[in-house]
Coordinates of C-alpha atoms in Angstrom, one line a residue:
X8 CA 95.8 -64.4 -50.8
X9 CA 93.1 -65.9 -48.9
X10 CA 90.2 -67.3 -50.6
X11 CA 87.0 -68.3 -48.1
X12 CA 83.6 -69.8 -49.5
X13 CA 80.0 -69.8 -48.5
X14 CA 80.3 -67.5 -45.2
X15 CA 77.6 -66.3 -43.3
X16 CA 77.8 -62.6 -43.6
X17 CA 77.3 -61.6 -40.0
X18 CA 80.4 -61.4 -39.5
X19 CA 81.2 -59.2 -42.5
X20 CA 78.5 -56.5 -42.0
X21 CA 78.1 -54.6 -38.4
X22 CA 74.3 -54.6 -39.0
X23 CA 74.5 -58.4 -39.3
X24 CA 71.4 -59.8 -40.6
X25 CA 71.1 -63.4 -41.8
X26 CA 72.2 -63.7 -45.0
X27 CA 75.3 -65.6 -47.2
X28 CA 78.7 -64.7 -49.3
X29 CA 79.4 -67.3 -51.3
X30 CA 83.0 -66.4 -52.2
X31 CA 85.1 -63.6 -50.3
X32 CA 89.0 -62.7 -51.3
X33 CA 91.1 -61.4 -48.7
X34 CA 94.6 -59.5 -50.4
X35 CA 97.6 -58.5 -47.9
X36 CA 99.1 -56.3 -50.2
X37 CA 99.5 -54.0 -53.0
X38 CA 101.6 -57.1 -55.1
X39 CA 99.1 -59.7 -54.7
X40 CA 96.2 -57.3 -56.0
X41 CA 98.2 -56.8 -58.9
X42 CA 98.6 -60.6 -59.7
X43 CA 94.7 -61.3 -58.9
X44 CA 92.7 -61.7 -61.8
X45 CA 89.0 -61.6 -60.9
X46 CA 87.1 -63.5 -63.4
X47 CA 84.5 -60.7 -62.8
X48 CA 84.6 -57.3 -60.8
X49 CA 84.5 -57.6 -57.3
X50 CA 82.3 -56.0 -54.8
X51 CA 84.8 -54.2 -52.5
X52 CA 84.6 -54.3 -48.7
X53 CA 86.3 -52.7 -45.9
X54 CA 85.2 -53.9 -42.4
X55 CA 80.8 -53.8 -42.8
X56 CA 80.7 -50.9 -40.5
X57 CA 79.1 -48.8 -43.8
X58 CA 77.2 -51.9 -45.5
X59 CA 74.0 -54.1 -44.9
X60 CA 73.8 -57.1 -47.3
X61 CA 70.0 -57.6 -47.2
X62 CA 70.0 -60.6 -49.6
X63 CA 72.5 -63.8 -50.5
X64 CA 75.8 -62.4 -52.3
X65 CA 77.0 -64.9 -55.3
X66 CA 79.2 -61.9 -56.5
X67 CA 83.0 -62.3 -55.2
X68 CA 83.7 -60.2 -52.3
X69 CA 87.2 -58.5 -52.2
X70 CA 88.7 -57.3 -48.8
X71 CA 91.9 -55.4 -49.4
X72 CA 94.0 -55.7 -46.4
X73 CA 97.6 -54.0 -46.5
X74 CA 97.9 -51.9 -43.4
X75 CA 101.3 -49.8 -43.6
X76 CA 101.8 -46.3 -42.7
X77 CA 104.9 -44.2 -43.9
X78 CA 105.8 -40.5 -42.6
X79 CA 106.3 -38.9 -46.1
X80 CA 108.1 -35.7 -44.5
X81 CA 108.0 -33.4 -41.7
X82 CA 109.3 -30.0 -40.4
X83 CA 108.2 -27.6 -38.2
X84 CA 104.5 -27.1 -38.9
X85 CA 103.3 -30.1 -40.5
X86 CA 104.0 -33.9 -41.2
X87 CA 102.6 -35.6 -44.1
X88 CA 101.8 -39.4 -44.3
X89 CA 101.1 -42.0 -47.0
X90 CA 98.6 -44.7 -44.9
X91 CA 97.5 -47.9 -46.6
X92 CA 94.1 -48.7 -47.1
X93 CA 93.8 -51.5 -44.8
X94 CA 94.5 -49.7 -41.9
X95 CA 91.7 -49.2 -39.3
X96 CA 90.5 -45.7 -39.3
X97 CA 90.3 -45.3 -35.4
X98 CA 93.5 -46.9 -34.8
X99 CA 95.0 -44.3 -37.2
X100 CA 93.3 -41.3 -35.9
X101 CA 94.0 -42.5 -32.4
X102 CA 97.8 -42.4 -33.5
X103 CA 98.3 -39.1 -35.3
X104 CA 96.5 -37.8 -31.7
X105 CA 99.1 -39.9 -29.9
X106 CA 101.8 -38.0 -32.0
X107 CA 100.2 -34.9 -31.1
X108 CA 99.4 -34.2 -35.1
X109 CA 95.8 -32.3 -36.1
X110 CA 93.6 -32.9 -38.2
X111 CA 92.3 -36.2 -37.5
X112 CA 90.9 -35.8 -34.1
X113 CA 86.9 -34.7 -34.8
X114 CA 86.7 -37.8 -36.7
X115 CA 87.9 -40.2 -33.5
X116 CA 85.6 -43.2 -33.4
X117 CA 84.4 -43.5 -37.4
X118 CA 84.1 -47.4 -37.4
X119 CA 85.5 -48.8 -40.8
X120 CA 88.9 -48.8 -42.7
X121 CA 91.3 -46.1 -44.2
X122 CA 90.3 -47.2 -47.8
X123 CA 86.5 -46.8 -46.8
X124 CA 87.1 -43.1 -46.1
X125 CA 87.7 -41.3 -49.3
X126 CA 84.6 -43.0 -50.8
X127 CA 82.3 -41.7 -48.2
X128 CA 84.5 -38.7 -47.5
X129 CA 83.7 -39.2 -43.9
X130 CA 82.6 -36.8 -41.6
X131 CA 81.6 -35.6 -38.2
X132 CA 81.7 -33.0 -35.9
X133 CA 81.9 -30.6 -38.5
X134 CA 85.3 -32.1 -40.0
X135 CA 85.7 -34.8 -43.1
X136 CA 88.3 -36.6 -45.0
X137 CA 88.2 -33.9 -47.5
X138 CA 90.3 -30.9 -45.2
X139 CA 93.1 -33.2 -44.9
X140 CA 93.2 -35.4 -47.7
X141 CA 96.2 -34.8 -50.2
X142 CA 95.6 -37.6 -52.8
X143 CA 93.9 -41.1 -52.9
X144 CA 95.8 -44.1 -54.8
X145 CA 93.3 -46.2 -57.2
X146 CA 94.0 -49.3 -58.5
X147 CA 92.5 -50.2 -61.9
X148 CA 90.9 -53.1 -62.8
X149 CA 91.7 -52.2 -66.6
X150 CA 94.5 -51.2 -66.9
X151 CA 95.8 -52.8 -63.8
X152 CA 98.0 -49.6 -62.7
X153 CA 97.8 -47.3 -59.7
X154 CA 96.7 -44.1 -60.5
X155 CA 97.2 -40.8 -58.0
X156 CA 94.5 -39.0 -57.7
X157 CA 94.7 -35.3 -56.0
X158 CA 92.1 -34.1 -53.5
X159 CA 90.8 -32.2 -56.2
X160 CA 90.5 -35.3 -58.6
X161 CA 88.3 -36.9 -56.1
X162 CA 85.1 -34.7 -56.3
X163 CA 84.8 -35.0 -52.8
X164 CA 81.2 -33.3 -51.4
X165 CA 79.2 -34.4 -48.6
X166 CA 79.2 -37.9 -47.5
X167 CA 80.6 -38.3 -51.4
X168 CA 83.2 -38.8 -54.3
X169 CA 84.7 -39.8 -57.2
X170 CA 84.7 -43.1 -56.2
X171 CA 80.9 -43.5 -55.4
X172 CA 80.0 -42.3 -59.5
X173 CA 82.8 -42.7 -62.3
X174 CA 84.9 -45.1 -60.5
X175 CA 82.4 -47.1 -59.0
X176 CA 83.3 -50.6 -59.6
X177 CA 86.2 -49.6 -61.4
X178 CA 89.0 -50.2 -59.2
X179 CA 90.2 -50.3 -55.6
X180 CA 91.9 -47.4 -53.2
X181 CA 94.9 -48.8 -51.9
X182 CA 96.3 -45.8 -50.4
X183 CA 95.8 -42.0 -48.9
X184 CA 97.6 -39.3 -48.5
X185 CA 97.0 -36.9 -45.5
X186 CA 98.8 -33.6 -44.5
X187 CA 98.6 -33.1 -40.7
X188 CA 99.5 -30.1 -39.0
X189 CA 101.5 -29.9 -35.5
X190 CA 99.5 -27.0 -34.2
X191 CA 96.1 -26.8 -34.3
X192 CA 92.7 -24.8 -33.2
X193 CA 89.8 -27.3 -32.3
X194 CA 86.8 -27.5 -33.9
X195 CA 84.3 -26.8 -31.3
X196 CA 80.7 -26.0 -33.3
X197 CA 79.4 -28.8 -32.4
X198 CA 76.8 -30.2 -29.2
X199 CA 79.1 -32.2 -26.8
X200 CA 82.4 -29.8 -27.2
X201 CA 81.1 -26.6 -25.3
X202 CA 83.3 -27.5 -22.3
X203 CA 86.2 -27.3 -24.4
X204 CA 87.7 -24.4 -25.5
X205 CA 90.7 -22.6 -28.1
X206 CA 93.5 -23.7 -25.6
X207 CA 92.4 -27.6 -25.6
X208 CA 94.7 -29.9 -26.7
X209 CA 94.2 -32.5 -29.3
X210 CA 94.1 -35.4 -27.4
X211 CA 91.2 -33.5 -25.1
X212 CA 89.2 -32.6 -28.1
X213 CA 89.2 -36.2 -29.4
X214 CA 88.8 -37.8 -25.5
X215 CA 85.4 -35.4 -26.3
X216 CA 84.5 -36.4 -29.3
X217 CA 84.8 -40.3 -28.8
X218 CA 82.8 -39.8 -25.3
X219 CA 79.8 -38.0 -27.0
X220 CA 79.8 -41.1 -29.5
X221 CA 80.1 -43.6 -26.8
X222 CA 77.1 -41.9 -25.1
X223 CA 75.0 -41.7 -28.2
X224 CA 76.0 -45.0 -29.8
X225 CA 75.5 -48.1 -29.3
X226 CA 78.7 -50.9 -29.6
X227 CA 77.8 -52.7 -32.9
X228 CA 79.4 -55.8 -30.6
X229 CA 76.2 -56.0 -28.1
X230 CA 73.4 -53.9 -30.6
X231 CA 74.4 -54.6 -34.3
X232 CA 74.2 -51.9 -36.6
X233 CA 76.6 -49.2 -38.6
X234 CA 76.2 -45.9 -37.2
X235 CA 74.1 -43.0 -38.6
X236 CA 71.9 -44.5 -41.2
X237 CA 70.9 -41.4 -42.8
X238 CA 72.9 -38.8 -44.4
X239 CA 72.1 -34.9 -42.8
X240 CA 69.6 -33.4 -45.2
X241 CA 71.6 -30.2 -47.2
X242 CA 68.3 -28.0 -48.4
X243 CA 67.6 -24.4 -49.9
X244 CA 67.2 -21.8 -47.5
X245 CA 63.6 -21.8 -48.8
X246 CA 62.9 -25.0 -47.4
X247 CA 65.0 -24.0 -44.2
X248 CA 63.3 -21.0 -43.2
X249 CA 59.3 -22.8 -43.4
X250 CA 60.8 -25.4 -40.9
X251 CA 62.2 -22.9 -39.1
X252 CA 59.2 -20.8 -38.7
X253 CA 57.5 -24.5 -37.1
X254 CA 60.6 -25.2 -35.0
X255 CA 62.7 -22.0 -33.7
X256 CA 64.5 -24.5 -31.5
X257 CA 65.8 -26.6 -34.9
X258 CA 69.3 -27.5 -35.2
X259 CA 70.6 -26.7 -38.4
X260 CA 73.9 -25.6 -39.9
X261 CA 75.0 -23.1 -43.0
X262 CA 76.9 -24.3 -45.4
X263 CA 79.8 -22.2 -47.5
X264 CA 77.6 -21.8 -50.6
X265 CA 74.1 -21.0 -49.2
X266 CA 72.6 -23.7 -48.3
X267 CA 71.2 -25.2 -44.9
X268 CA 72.2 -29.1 -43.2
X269 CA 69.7 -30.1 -41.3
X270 CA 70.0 -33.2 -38.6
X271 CA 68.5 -36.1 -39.8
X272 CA 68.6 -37.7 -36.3
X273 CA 66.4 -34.5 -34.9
X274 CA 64.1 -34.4 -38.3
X275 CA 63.1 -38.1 -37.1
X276 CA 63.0 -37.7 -33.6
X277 CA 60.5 -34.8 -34.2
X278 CA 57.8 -37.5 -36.1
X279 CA 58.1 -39.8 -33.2
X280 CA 59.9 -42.6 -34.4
X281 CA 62.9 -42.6 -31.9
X282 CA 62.7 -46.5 -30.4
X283 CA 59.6 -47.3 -32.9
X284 CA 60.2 -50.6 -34.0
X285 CA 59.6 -52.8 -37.1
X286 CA 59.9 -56.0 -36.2
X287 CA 63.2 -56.7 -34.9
X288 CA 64.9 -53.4 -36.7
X289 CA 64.4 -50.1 -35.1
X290 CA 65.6 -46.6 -34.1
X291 CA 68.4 -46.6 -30.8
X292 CA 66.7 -45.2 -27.9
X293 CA 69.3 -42.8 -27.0
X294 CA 70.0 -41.4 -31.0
X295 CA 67.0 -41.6 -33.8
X296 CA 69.7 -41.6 -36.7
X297 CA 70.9 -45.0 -36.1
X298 CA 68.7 -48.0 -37.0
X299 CA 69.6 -51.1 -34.9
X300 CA 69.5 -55.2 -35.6
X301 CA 67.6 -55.9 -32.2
X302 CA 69.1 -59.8 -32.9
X303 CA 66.8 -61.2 -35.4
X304 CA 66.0 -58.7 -37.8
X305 CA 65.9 -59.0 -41.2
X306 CA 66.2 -57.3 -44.8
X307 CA 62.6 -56.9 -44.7
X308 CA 62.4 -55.7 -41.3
X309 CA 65.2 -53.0 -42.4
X310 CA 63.3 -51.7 -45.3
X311 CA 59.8 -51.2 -43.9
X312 CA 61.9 -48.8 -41.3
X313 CA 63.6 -47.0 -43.7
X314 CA 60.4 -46.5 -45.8
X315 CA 58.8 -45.9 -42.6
X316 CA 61.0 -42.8 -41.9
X317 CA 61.2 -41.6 -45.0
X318 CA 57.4 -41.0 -45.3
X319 CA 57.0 -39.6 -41.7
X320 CA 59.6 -37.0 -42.3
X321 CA 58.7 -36.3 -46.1
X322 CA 55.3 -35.8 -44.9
X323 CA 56.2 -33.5 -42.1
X324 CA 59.1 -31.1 -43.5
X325 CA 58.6 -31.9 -47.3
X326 CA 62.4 -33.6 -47.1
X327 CA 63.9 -36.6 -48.1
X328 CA 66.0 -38.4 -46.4
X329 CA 68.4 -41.0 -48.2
X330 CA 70.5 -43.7 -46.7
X331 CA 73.8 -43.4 -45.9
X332 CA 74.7 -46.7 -45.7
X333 CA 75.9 -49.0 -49.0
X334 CA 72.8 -51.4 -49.3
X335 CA 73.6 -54.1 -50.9
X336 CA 71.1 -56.8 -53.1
X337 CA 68.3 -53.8 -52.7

């Protein structure tokens, strides 16, 4: 266990703004969480790429590091794996491509840890967590046992989970289970993948999908910030066919039970924000959905943009757009 005091939490959140932890926990594995005994509950962190920490944190801060990965079993059409949820997300995806192993490839680049993944139930090019997930281990802080959940336990929907309502707070995921399979047919619905096609391999569809990222976002490293900031609005078909009617050329994307996903990134593009600035936060030139710390932006900065683009696009398409990313001190 390591136990650090009064950081600056650049360093802790992608979007880095200014401000201070006052007591972060690091835990290398699954037997040192089960001797730590938190005075009060934690907030959990992974590695920032999904939280802003607008104001000065005196709650602990608890980073749950063990990083294993275990091949479960195997035979001729699938492997299954048991992955520990300190294990970096891209690093894993970028193995199971490695192995040749689908499932994992349309959600190459997704910054953040293995643990942060069923909370979010992470998505993108029209795959999530969710289609491979086959349970997610929870420690409890109450009764101090790991519990298995199944996928269907989880409640996973879009960009959500169990673990975002009833367990919030409760407990930390120390492990996932994920069911690959050895032969595959890409998932090509998506703007950037036309070239590809039914015979492409895995390791060409993720080579695709991390080069439309890279051309669309910017490296937290040089710009600071944590990805799509917005979550896709889902709306009734109502509401989809009066924007529709304004805007033939709308992206937008069914959904299994009726409803209509809209892009957020487009919605805000379309009211002119795309490079507005406030202050020293804005929307990335090259993709409206992601808000970016120009260097000395702050929480107040942050929130007059997201208020900003809230209004403009409520006032425009009668939707609301809510953040996707875990703001914390709001």
């Amino acid at each position: 266990m390591r136990l650090l005091q009064q950081l600056s939490a650049k360093s802790y959140s992608t979007f880095a703004l200014d401000t201070q932890l006052a007591e972060l926990v690091e835990l290398e594995s699954l037997a040192e969480l089960k001797t730590y005994q938190p005075t009060t509950t934690p907030l959990l962190l992974g590695e920032g790429s999904n939280s802003v920490f607008l104001t000065d944190q005196t709650q602990t801060i608890l980073r749950y590091l063990a990083k294993s990965r275990t091949l479960l079993s195997e035979d001729d059409q699938q492997v299954q794996l048991h992955i520990e949820a300190g294990d970096n997300w891209h690093q894993l995806v970028s193995w199971t491509v490695t192995q040749g192993w689908w499932g994992l490839e349309n959600l190459s680049l997704i910054p953040g840890s293995v643990g942060a993944a069923p909370v979010q139930n992470i998505g993108a090019y029209g795959a999530e967590l969710a289609d491979c997930c086959d349970y997610v281990d929870f420690f409890h802080w109450q009764s101090r046992t790991v519990q298995r959940l199944s996928k269907s336990d989880c409640g996973f929907g879009y960009r959500d989970s169990i673990f975002k309502t009833a367990l919030a707070g409760r407990g930390v995921i120390v492990a996932i289970g994920l069911t690959l399979k050895k032969q595959g047919q890409p998932k090509l619905g998506y703007k950037g993948l036309e070239h590809l096609n039914e015979h492409s391999s895995v390791a060409e569809v993720a080579q695709a999908v991390i080069a439309v990222r890279q051309s669309k976002l910017p490296d937290p490293v040089v710009l600071p910030n944590c990805g799509s900031f917005f979550k896709n609005p889902v709306v009734r078909h109502s509401v989809f066919e009066a924007i529709q009617s304004r805007y033939p050329a709308m992206p937008f994307y069914p959904q299994a039970d009726g409803l209509v996903k809209l892009a957020a990134g487009w919605l805000i593009e379309q009211v002119g924000l795309k490079g507005e600035r406030m202050g020293d936060v804005g929307c990335y030139e090259k993709q409206a959905l992601v808000l970016v710390n120009f260097g000395q932006g702050t929480a107040e900065d942050l929130l007059k943009m997201i208020s900003l683009i809230q209004l403009k696009v409520a006032t425009q398409f009668a939707v609301q757009l809510e953040p996707e990313v875990r703001l914390l001190g709001n």
